[in-house]
XYZ file of C-alpha atoms in Angstrom:
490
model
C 81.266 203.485 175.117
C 80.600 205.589 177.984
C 77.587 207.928 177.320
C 78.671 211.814 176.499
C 78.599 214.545 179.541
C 76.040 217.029 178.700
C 75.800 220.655 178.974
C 73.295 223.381 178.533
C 74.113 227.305 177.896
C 71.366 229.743 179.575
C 72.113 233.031 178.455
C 71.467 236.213 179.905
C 71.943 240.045 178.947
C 73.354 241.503 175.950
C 74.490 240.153 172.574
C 77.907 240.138 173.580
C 77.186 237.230 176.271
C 75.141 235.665 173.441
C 78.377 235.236 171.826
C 80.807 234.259 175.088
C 78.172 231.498 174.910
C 78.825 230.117 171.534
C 82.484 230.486 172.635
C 81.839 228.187 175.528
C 79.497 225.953 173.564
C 82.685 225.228 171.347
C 84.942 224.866 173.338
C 82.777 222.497 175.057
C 81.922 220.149 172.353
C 85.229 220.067 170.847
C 86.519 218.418 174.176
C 83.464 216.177 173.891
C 80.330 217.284 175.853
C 77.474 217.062 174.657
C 75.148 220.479 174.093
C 71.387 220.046 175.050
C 69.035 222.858 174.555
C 67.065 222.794 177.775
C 68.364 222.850 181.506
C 66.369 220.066 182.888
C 68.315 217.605 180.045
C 71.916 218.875 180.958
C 74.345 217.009 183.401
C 75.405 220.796 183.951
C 73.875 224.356 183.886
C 76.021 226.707 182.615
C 74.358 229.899 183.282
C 75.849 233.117 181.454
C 75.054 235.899 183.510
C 74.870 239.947 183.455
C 75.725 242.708 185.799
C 74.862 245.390 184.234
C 71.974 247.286 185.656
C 70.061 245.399 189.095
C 67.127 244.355 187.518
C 69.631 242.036 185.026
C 71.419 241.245 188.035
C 67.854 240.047 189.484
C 66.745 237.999 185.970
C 70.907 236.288 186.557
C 70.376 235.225 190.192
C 66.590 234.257 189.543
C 67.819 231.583 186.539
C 70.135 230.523 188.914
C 68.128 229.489 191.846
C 65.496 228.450 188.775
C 68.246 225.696 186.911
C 69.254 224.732 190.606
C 65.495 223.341 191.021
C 66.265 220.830 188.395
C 68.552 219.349 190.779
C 67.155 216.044 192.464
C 64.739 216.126 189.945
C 65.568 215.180 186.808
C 69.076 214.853 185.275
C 71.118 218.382 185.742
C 73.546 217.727 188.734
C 75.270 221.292 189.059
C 74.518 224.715 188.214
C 77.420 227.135 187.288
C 77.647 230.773 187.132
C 79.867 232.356 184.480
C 79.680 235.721 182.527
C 79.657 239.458 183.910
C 77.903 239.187 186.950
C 80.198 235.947 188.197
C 82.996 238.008 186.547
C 81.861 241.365 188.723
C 81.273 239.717 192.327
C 83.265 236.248 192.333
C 83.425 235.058 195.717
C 80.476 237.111 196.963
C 78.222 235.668 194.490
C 79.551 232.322 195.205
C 78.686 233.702 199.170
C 75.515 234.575 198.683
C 74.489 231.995 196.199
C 75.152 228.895 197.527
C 72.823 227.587 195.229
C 75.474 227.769 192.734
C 78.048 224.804 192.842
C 80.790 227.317 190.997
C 80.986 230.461 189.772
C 83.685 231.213 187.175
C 85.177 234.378 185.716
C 86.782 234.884 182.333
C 90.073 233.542 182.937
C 88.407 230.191 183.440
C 87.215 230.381 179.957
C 90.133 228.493 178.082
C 89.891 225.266 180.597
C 86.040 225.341 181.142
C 85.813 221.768 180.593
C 87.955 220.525 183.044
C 86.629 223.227 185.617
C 82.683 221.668 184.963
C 84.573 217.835 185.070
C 85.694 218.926 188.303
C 82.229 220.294 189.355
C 80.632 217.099 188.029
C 82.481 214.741 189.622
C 82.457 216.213 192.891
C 85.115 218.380 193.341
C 85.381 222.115 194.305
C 86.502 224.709 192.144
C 87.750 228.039 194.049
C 85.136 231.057 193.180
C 86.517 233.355 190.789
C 88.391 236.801 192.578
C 87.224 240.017 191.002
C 89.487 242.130 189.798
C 89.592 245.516 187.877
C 90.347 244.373 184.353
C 91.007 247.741 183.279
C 94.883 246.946 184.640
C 94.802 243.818 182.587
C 96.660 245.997 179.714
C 98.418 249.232 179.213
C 97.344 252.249 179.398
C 98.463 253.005 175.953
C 96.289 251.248 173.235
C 99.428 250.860 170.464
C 100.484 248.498 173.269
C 97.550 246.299 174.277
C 97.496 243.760 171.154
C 101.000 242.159 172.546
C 99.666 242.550 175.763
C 96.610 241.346 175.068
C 97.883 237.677 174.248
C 98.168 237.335 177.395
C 94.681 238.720 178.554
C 91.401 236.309 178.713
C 88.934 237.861 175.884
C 85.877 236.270 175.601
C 84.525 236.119 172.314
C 88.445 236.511 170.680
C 91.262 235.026 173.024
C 93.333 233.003 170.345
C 93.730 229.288 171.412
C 95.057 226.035 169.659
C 91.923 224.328 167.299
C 92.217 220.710 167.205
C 92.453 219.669 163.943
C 89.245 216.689 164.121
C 86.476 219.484 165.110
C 82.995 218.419 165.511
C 80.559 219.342 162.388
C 79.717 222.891 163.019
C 82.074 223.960 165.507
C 84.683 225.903 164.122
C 87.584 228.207 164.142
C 86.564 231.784 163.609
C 89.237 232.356 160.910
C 92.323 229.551 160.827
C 94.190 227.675 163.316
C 94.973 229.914 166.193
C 91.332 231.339 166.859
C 88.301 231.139 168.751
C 86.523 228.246 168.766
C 82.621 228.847 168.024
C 79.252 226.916 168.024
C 76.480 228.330 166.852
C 73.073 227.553 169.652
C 70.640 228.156 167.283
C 69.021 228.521 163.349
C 68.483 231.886 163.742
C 69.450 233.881 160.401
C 71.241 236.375 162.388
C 74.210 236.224 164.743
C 76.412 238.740 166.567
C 80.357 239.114 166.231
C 82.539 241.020 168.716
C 84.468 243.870 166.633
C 85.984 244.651 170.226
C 86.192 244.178 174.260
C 85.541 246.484 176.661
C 85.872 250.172 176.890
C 88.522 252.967 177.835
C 85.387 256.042 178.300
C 84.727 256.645 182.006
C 80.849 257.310 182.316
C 80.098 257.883 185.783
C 77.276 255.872 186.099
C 78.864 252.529 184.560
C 80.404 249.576 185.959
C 81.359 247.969 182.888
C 84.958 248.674 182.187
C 86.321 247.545 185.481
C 84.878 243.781 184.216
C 85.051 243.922 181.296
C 88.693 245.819 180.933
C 90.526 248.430 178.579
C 89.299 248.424 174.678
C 90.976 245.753 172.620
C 89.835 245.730 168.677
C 89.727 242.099 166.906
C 92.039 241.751 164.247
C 89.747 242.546 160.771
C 91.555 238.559 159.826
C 89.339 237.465 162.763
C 86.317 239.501 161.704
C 86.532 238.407 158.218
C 87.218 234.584 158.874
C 84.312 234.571 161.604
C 82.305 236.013 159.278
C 83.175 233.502 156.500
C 82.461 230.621 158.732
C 78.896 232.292 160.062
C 77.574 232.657 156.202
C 78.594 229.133 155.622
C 76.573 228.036 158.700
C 73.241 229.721 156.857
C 73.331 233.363 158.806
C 72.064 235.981 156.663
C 72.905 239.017 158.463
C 75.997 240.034 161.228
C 75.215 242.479 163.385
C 78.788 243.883 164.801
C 79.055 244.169 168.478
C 81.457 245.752 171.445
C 81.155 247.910 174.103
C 81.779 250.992 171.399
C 82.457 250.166 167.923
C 83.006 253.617 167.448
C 86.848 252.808 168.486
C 87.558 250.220 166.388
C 91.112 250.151 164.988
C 92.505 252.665 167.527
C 95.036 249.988 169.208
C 95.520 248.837 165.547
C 96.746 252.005 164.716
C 94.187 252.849 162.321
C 91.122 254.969 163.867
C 88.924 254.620 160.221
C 89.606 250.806 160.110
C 86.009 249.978 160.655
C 85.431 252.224 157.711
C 87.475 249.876 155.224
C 86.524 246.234 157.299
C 82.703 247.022 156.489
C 82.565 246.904 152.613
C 84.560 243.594 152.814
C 82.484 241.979 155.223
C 79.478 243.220 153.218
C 81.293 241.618 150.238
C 81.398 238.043 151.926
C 79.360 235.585 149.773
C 76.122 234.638 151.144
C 76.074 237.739 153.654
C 73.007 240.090 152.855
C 73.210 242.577 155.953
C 76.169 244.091 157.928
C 74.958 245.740 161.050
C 76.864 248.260 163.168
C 76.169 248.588 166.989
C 76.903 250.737 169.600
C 78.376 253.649 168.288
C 79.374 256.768 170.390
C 78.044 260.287 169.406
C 81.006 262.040 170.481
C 83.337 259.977 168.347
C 80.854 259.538 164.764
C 83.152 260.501 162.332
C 82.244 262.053 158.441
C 83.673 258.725 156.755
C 81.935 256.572 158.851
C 78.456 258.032 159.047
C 79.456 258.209 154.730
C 80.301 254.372 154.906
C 77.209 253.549 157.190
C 75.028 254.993 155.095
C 75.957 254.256 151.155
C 77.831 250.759 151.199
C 75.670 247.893 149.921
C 74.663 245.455 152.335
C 75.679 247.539 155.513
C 72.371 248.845 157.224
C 71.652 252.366 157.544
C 71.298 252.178 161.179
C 72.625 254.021 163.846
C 72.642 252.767 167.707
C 73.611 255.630 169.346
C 74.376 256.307 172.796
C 72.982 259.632 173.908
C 72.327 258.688 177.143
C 70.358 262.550 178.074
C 70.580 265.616 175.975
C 70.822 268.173 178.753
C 74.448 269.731 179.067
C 75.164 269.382 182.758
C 73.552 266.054 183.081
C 75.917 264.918 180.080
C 78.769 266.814 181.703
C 78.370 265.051 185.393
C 77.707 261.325 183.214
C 81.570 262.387 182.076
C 80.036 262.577 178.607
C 79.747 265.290 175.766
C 77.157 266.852 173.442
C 74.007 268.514 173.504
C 70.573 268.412 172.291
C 71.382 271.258 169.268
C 74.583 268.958 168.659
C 72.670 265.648 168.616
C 70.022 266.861 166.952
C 72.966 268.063 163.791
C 74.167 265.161 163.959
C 70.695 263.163 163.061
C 69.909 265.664 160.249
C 73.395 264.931 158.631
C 72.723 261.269 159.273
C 69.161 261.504 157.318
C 70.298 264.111 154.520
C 72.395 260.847 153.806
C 69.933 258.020 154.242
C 66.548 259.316 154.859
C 64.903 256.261 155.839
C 68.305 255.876 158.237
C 67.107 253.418 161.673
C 68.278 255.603 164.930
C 68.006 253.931 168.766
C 69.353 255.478 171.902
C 68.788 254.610 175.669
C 68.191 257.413 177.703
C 69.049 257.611 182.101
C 66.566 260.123 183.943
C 66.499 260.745 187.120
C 70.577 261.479 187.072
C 71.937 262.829 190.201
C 71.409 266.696 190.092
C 69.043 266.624 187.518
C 66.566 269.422 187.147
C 63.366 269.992 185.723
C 64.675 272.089 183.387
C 66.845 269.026 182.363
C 64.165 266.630 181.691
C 62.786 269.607 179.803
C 65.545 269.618 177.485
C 65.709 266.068 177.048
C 62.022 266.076 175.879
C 63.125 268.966 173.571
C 65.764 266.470 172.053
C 63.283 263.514 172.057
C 60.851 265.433 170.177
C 62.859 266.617 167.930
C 64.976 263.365 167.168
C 62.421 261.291 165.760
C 64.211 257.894 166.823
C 63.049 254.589 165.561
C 63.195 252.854 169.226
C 63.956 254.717 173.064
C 65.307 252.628 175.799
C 64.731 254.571 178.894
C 66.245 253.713 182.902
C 65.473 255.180 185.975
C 69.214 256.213 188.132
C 70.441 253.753 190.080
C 73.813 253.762 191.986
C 76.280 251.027 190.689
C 79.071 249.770 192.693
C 81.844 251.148 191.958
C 81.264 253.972 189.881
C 81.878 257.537 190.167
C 78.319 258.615 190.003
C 77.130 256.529 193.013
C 79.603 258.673 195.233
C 77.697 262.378 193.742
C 75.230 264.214 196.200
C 72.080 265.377 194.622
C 70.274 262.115 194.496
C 66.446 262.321 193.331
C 64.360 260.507 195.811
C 63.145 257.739 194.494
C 59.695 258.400 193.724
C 60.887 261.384 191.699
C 62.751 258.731 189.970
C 59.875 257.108 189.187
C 57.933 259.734 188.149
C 60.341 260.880 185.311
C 60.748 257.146 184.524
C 56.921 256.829 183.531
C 56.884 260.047 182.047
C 59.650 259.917 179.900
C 58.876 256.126 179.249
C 55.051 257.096 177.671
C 56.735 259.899 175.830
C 59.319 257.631 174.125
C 56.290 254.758 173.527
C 54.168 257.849 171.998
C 57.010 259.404 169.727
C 58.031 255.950 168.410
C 54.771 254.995 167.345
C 54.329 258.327 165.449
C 58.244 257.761 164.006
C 56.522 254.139 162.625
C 53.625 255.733 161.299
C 56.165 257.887 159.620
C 57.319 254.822 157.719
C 54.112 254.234 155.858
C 54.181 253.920 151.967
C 58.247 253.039 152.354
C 59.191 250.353 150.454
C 62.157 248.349 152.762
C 64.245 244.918 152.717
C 62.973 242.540 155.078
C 64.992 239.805 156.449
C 62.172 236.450 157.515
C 63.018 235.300 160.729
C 60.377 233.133 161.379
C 56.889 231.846 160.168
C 54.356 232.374 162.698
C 51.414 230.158 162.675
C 48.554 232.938 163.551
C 50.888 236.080 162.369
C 52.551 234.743 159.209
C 56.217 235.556 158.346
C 58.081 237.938 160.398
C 61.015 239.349 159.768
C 63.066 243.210 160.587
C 64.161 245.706 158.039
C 67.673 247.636 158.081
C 66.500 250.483 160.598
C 65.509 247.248 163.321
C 67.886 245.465 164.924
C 67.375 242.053 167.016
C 65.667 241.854 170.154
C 65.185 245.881 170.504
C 63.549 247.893 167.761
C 60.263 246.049 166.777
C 59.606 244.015 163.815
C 57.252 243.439 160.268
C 54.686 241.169 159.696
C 54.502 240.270 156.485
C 51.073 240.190 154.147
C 49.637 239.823 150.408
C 50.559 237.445 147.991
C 54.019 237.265 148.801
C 53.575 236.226 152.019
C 51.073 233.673 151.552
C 53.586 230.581 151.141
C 56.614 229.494 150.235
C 58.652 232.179 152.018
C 61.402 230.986 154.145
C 63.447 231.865 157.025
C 66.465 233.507 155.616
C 65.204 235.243 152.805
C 65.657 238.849 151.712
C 61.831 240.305 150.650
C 61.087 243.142 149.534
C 57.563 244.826 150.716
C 55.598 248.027 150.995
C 54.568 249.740 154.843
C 51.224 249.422 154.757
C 50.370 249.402 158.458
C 51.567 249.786 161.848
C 51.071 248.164 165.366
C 52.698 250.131 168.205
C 56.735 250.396 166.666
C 55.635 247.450 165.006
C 55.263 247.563 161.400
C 52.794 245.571 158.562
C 53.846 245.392 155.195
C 53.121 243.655 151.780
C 54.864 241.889 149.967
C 54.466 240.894 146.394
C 54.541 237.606 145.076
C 57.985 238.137 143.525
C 59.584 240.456 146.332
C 63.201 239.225 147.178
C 65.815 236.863 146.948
């Protein structure tokens, strides 16, 4: 029997790739490759790349060039570049990369196996054209589900599931769906509630990759979720470009409002977490849902983006820092110990000093759980890279590191707010010096800190996947310490 092709997934970016990845990883294995965890092991690279900002563009290309080292020197024979940033550039990535023996966009999804056979055995596989995806669908949303069957989605293009699946690879919810394999034990794992994004924000690139918004059908959401609980995750976090839109091509705005208590209702699911919501478009029902269903998290990842009117106004976005700041005190008169994130762009074309001002007037008064904050930098393509205005880049900087040690100051006083609450801690992972760590509903993944788990609770037997409950008693940084009794959780 001839031995098994293997492939390994490197994944870069958001939580959205980590997902395309598990796509590919399923599809892969159910045409019989074989997934390894490390590049060096793998026949071929598969590297899952992001073009979002340039410094993620930077960390793509370097992993690149890094799996392409392996070659000659081990067993990996060719390094491929899918995801946004092959997606984005195509044939000039492919032009400036030789390194890279193919670089693939999304339409290449549904046959990746034979394009990497191809690769393997030789053969050349044409570099991926960029395209605007945004005139992939209609312009009307009532008509892009039709449409859309037509339309490579990663994360939720329908296909045909072979019946004789591999043990845990599966179809997201029945025969016609997307196949999924899960690439590690974490407790937690992302599912798309969408693809890309019909707001035009001056300063982003994303839409023309990543096309018009397209909801998942709540069938999908529900049967993915199903399968994800069986598979031992604990908690779902719910991901898209802006969840905030959910249902609007269904022909139901609120329809995220009804699909969250069901999902929260699926057995062996403890905690339902919302992503990426929009400001402009938070709705009374949903910030009600958000914040009283059991099981969903009382957390709110909002994109503000700057607080200042005119920056807001030349970013093609709306609001204020009076508006925002209304908006967080009807979010915490609901849930008090509600979780808030934003990410935050200084250094915007035509912004003032008085701007910044006001955005430190809105930071101050917001009291946010974590602050991602970016320095402006032109993107290709966008609106905002065509403005005149532009800071130099040293006053860039400046604002950067000044609004950057404000946000690391205010957080830390936000987590010091937290002390004596009593929250629900989801174990992650047992740390040999730290002990059991684990995130509470108002931290997500990756971005907003964590708990470290003491007392007698925490002294043994805990295990990854369980639900404790425990007392703040301490922080480090956003970082927070809490006990945890010896019966605490379930």
């Amino acid at each position: 029997m001839p031995e098994r092709r293997t492939v390994a997934l490197v994944t870069l970016g958001c939580a959205r790739n980590e997902v395309d990845s598990e796509e590919l990883a399923g599809r892969l294995e159910a045409d019989g490759w074989q997934l390894v965890e490390d590049a060096e092991d793998a026949d071929v690279a598969v590297v899952n790349t992001c073009g979002f900002v340039e410094a993620a563009k930077k960390d793509s290309v370097d992993a690149l060039l890094e799996a392409n080292d392996l070659k000659g020197h081990g067993r990996t024979q060719a390094v491929v570049a899918v995801g946004c940033m092959a997606e984005r550039y195509g044939k000039e990535l492919a032009d400036a990369l030789p390194e890279a023996d193919g670089v693939l966009g999304f339409d290449d999804y549904s046959d990746i196996s034979n394009r990497l056979q191809t690769i393997l055995s030789g053969g050349s596989v044409e570099a991926h054209t960029p395209r605007d995806r945004r005139k992939l669908l209609p312009i009307s949303p009532a008509e892009r589900q039709v449409a859309g069957a037509g339309v490579a989605l990663p994360g939720h293009a329908p296909v045909e599931a072979p019946q004789d699946l591999p043990e845990g690879v599966a179809p997201a919810s029945g025969p016609r769906a997307p196949l999924r394999r899960r690439l590690g034990s974490n407790p937690v794992a992302s599912v798309k509630l969408a693809s890309g994004c019909d707001r035009r924000c001056s300063f982003c690139a994303i839409p023309s990759f990543r096309g018009s918004f397209i909801s998942r059908r709540p069938s999908d959401v529900l049967g993915e979720t199903r399968w994800l609980a069986e598979q031992g995750v604990k908690e779902v976090m719910l991901v898209s470009e802006n969840n905030t839109s959910y249902g609007k091509d269904l022909g139901d705005i609120r329809l995220l409002e009804t699909l969250l208590p069901e999902l929260a209702a699926v057995d062996g699911i403890e905690r339902i977490r919302v992503s990426y919501l929009q400001p402009a478009e938070m709705r009374p029902g949903l910030i009600d849902v958000l914040t009283s269903t059991e099981k969903v998290a009382p957390y709110f990842d909002l994109s503000f983006q700057h607080s200042a009117p005119g920056v807001l106004r030349a970013m093609r976005r709306f609001g204020d820092t009076d508006r925002f700041l209304e908006l967080l005190e009807t979010i915490r008169s609901k849930a008090p110990q509600a979780g808030v994130r934003s990410n935050f762009i200084v250094g915007f074309p035509g912004e003032t000093e008085g701007d910044l001002a006001e955005l430190e007037r809105f930071l101050t008064g917001a009291r946010l759980d974590a602050i991602g904050v970016f320095g402006y930098s032109d993107e290709e393509g966008t609106e905002a890279a065509t403005y005149d205005g532009k800071l130099e880049q040293d006053v860039v900087d400046e604002r950067l590191a000044h609004i950057a040690r404000l946000a690391e100051d205010l957080t830390s006083q936000r987590a010091e707010e937290r002390l004596g609450e009593t929250v629900e801690v989801l174990v992650e992972s047992l740390d040999e010096e730290e002990g059991p760590l684990g995130r509470a509903a108002h931290q997500a993944p990756e971005t907003d800190g964590q708990i470290r788990l003491t007392g007698p609770g925490a002294s043994g037997g805990l295990q990854v996947g369980r639900m404790v409950m425990a007392k703040v008693v301490g922080t480090e940084g956003v970082d927070l310490v809490a006990e945890c009794p010896e019966e605490a959780g379930r």
